[in-house]
Coordinates of C-alpha atoms in Angstrom, one line a residue:
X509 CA 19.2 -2.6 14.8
X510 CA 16.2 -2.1 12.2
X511 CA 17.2 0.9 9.5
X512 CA 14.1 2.6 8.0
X513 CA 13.9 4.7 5.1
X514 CA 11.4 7.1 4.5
X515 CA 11.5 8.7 1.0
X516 CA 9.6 11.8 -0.2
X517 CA 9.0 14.0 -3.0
X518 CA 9.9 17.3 -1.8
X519 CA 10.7 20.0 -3.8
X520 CA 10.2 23.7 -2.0
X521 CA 12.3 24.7 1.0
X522 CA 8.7 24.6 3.0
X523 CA 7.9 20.4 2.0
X524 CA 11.9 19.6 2.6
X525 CA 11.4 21.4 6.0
X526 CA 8.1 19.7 6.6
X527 CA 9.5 16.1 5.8
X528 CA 12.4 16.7 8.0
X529 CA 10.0 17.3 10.5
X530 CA 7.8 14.2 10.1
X531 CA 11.0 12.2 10.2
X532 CA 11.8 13.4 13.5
X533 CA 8.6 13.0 14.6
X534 CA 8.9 9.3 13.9
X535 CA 12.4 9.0 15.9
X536 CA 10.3 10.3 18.8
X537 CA 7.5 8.3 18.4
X538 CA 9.5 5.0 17.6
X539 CA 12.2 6.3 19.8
X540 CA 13.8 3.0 20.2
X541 CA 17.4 2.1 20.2
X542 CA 17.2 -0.8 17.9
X543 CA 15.3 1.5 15.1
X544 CA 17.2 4.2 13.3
X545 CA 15.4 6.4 11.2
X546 CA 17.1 8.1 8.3
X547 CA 15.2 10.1 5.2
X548 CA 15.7 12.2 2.0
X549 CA 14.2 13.8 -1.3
X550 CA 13.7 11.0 -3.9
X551 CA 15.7 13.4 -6.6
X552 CA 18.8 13.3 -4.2
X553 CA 19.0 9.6 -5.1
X554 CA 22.1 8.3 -7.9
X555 CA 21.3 5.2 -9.9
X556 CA 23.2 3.3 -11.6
X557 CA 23.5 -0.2 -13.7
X558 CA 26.6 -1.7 -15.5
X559 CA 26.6 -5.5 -16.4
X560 CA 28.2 -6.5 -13.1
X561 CA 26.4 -3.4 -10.7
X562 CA 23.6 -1.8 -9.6
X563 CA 23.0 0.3 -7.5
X564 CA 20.9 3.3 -5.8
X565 CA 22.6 5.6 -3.1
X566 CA 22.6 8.8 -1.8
X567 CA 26.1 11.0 -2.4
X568 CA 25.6 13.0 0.1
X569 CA 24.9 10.8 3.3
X570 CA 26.4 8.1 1.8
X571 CA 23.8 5.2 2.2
X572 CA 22.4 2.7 -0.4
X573 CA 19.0 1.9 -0.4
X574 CA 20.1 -1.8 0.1
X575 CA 21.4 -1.2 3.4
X576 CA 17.8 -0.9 5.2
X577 CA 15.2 -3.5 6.5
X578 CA 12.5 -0.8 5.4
X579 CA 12.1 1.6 2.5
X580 CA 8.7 3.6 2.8
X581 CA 8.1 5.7 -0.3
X582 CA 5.8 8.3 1.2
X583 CA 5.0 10.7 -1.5
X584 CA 6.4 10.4 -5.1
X585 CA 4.8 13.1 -7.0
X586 CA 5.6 12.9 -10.4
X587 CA 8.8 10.9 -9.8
X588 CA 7.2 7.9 -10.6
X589 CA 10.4 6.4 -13.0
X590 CA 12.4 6.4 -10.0
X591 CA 10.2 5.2 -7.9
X592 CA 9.7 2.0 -9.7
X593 CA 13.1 1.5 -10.1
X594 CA 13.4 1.6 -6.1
X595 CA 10.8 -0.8 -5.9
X596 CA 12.3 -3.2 -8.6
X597 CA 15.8 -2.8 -6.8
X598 CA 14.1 -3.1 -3.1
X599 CA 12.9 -6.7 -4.3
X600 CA 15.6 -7.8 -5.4
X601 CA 17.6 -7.5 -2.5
X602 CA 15.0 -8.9 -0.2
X603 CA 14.3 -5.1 1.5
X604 CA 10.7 -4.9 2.6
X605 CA 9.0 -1.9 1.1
X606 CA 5.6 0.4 0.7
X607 CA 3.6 0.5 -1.0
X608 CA 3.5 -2.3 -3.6
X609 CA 1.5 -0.7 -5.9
X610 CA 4.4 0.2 -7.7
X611 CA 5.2 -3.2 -8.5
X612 CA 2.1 -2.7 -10.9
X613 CA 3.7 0.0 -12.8
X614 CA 5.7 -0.4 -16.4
X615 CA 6.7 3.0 -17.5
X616 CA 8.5 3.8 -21.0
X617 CA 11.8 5.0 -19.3
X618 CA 14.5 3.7 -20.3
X619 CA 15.9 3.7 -16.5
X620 CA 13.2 1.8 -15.0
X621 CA 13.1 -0.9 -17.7
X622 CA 16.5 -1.3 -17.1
X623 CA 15.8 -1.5 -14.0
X624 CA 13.3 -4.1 -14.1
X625 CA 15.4 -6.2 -16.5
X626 CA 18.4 -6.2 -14.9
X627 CA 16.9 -7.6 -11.6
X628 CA 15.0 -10.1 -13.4
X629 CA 18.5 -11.9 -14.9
X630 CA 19.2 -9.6 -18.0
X631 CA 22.4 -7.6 -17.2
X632 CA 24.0 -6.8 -20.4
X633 CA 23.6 -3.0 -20.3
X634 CA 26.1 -0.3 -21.1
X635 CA 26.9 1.2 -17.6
X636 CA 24.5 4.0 -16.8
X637 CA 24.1 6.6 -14.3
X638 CA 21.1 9.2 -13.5
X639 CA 20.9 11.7 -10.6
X640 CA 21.7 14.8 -9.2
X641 CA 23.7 16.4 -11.6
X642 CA 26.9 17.9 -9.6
X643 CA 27.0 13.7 -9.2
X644 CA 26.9 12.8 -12.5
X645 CA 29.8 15.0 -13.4
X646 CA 32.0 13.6 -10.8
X647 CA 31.0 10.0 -12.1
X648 CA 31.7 11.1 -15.4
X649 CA 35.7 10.9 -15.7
X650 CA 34.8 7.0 -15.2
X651 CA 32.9 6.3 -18.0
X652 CA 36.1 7.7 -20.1
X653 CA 36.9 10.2 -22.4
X654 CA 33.6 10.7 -23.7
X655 CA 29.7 9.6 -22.8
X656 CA 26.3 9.5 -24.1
X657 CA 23.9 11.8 -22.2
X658 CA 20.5 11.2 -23.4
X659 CA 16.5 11.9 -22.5
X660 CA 15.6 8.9 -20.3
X661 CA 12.2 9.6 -22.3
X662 CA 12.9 10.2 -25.5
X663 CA 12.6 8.3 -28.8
X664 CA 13.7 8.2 -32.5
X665 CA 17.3 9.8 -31.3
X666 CA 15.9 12.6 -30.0
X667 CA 18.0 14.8 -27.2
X668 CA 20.8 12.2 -27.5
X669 CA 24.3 13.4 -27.5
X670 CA 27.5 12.7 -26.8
X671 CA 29.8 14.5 -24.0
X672 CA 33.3 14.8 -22.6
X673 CA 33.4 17.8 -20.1
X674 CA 31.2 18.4 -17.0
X675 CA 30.2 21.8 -18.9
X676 CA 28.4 20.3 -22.0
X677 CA 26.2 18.4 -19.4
X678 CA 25.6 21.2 -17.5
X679 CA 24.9 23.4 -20.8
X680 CA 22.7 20.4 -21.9
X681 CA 20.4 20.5 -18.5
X682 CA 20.4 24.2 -18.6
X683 CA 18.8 24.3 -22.2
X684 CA 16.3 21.0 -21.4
X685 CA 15.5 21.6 -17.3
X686 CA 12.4 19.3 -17.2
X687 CA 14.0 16.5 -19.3
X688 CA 15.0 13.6 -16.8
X689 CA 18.9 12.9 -18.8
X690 CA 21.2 9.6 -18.5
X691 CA 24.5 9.3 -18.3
X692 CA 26.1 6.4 -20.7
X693 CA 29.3 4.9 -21.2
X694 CA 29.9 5.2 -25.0
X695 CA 30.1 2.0 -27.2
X696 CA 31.8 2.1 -30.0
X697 CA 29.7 0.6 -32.8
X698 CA 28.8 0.7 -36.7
X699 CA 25.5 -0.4 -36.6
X700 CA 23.1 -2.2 -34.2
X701 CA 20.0 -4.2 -33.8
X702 CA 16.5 -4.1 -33.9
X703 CA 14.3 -7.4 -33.1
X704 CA 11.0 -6.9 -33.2
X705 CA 8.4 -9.2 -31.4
X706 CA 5.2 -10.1 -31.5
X707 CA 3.1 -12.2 -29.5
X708 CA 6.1 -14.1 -28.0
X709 CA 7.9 -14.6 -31.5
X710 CA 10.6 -13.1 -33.3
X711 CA 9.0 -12.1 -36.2
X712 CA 11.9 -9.7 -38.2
X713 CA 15.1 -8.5 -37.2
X714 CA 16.5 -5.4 -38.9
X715 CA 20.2 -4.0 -38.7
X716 CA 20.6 -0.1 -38.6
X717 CA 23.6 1.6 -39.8
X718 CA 24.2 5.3 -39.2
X719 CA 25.2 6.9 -42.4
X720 CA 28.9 8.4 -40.2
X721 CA 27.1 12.0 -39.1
X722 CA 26.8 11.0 -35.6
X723 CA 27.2 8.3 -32.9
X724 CA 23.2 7.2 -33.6
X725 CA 21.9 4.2 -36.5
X726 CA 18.4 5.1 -35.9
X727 CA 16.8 5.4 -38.9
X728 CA 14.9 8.3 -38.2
X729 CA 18.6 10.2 -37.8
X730 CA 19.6 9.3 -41.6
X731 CA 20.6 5.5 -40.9
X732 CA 20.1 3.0 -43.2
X733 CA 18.2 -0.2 -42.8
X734 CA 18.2 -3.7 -44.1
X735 CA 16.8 -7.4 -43.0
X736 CA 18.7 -10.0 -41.3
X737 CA 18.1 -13.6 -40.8
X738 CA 16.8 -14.5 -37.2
X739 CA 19.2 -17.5 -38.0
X740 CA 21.9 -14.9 -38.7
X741 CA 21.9 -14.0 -34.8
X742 CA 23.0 -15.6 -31.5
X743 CA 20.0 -17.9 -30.3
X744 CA 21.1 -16.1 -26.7
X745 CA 20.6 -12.5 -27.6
X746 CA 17.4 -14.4 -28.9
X747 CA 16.1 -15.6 -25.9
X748 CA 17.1 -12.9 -23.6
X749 CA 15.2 -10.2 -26.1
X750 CA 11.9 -12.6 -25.5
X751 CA 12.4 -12.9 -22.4
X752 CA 12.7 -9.3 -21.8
X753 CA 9.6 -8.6 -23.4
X754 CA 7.9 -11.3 -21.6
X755 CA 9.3 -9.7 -18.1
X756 CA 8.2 -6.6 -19.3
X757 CA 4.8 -7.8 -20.4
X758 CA 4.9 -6.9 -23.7
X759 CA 3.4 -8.5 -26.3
X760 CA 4.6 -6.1 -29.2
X761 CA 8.1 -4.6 -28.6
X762 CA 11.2 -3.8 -30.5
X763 CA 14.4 -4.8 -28.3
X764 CA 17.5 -2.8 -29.3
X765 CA 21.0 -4.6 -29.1
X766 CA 24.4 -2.7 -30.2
X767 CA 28.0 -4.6 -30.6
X768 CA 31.3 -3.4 -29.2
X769 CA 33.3 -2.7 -32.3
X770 CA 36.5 -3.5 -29.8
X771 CA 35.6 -7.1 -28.8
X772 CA 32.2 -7.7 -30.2
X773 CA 30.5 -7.9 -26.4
X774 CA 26.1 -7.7 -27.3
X775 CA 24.6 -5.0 -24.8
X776 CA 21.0 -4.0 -25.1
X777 CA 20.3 -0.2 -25.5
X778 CA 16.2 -0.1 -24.5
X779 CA 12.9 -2.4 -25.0
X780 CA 10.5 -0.2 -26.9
X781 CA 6.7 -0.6 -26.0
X782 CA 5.6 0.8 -29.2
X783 CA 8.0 0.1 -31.9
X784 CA 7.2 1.5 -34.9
X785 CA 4.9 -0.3 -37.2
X786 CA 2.8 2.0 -39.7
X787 CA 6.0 4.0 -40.5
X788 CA 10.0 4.0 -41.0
X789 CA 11.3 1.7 -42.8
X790 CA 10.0 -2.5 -44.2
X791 CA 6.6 -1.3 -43.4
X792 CA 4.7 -3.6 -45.6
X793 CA 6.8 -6.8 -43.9
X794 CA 5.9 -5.4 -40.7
X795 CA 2.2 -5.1 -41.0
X796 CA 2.2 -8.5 -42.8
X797 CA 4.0 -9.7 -39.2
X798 CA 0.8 -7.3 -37.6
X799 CA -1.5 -8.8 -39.1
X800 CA -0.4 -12.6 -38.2
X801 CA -0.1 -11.9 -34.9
X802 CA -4.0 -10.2 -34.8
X803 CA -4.8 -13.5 -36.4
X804 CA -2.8 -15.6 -33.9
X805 CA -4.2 -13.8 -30.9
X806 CA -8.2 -14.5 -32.0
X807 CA -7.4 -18.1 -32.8
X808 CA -6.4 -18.5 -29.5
X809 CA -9.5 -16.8 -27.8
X810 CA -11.5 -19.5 -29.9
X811 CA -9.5 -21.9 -28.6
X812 CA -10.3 -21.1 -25.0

C-alpha cells in the first residue's frame, strides 16, 4: 500500500474544514485500496533532533512523516521554517515530496539549519524539540529538571530563558504569541565558542564567558570575550564548522560550539548567517579578516 501525505497551512475553523474536505475528495477520486490518504495542519507537526534522533510526527494521530511514499506540502503560508525542515527530513529518508522548491530555501532559523545540518552528517546538537505546545510540555520532564526555551529566530540572547515547569512555558508563549520558541536540553557550560569563517577559512576563533548572571556567554548579555588559537581547538570541531558553512552555503558565518562542563562532549548551538562584524567585540581583527577575504574573493574573479 502507497501512504500519501498532504500537508496544509490551515489556520481558521473554515480552511481546516475546507482541507478536510479536499482530502476526502482525493480518497474518492484515488479511491484505491493500495492508496491511503491521510492529512493535517503543518503547526500540528513535533520536531525534534538530538545527536542520535530526528524526527517529525504528529501527536495526535500518531504518524511520522517518514512513514509515507508521498509528502505533498500544499499550502505553507508563512510556515516556511517548517516547511524546509520537512523537505530536508523527507530527503533524507528517501520520501518523495512536492514541491522542490523548498530545497532552494536557507532560512536563519535555528530549527531548519539544524535541520539541514543534521541530515547532511553533522549531528552534534543539544536535543531539541518545537511544536504544539500542550506537546512540548509533555516532552519536557525528558529533557530533565530544567530546559532552554528560546526564539527559534532570535539573536544576541534575546527571548532565551531557561524553564523547569510546564507553566513558565506556557507563561512565556502567552506573553510572546507570534514568536516560533524551542525547546532545549540544558548544557551545562562556562563559556563556549565562536568560529568565524570567511570564504571557506577559519579566520579567528573567540571564547565567550558569561560573567555568572545567567545561563548565556554572549557578549551582548555581559559576557566577556577573548582570542583563542585555531591550533588551540580540535581539528574535528574544525572541519565540521566548515563544512557546515559550506552545506549551508555560507561564505561568511560564525558557528557556535558549547562544551559539556560534565564530560566535555562539543555540541554546536546555531550557524549564524550574519555574524557580527562592524560591532561587539575584536572589531578591528575582524574587519582586518573582512577585508582579506574581499581581497581573496576579486583575486579569484581575475583568475577566472
Amino acid at each position: 500500500m502507497k501512504k500519501v501525505l498532504l500537508i496544509a497551512r490551515a489556520k481558521s475553523p473554515g480552511s481546516v474544514q475546507k482541507a478536510d474536505l479536499f482530502a476526502d475528495k482525493m480518497r474518492q477520486l484515488l479511491g484505491n485500496e493500495d492508496i491511503q490518504i491521510e492529512n493535517c495542519e503543518i503547526t500540528e507537526l513535533f520536531f525534534e533532533v538530538a545527536k542520535d534522533k530526528i524526527g517529525i510526527y504528529h501527536p495526535e494521530k500518531k504518524f511520522d512523516v517518514r512513514d509515507f511514499d508521498l509528502v505533498i506540502m500544499r499550502h505553507t503560508g508563512k510556515c516556511w521554517v517548517e516547511a524546509q525542515a520537512i523537505a530536508r527530513y523527507c530527503e533524507r529518508f528517501d520520501v518523495r515530496y512536492t514541491d522542490t522548491y523548498l530545497d532552494r530555501l536557507l532560512l536563519d532559523s535555528k530549527l531548519s539549519n539544524e535541520f539541514l545540518l543534521w541530515c547532511n552528517g553533522i549531528t552534534q546538537w543539544p536535543w531539541t524539540m518545537y511544536g504544539p505546545v500542550d506537546e512540548l510540555v509533555r516532552r519536557l520532564p525528558e529533557l530533565g529538571d530544567k530546559a532552554v526555551f528560546k526564539d527559534s529566530n532570535g539573536s544576541k540572547g534575546r527571548l532565551n530563558f531557561v524553564v523547569s515547569t510546564p507553566d513558565e512555558i506556557r507563561a512565556i508563549v502567552r506573553q510572546y504569541p507570534d514568536v516560533q520558541f524551542v525547546l532545549q536540553e540544558f548544557i551545562p557550560n562556562d563559556s563556549d565558542l565562536r568560529i568565524l569563517i570567511m570564504n571557506k577559512h577559519v579566520s579567528m576563533i573567540i571564547r565567550r564567558t558569561g560573567d555568572g548572571s545567567s545561563h548565556l556567554n554572549n557578549t551582548s548579555q555581559g559576557g566577556d570575550a577573548e582570542l583563542v588559537s585555531i591550533s588551540e581547538v580540535d581539528s574535528k570541531i574544525i572541519d565540521l564548522s566548515l563544512k557546515a558553512a559550506h552545506v549551508a552555503k555560507l561564505q561568511v558565518a560564525g558557528v557556535d560550539v558549547m562544551f559539556d562542563a560534565r564530560n566535555n562532549d562539543f555540541y554546536f548551538l546555531e550557524i549564524n548567517n550574519a555574524p557580527q562584524i562592524s560591532s561587539g567585540t575584536f572589531t578591528a581583527e575582524k574587519s582586518t579578516s573582512y577585508a582579506q577575504m574581499i581581497q581573496s574573493l576579486l583575486e579569484v574573479e581575475l583568475v577566472q
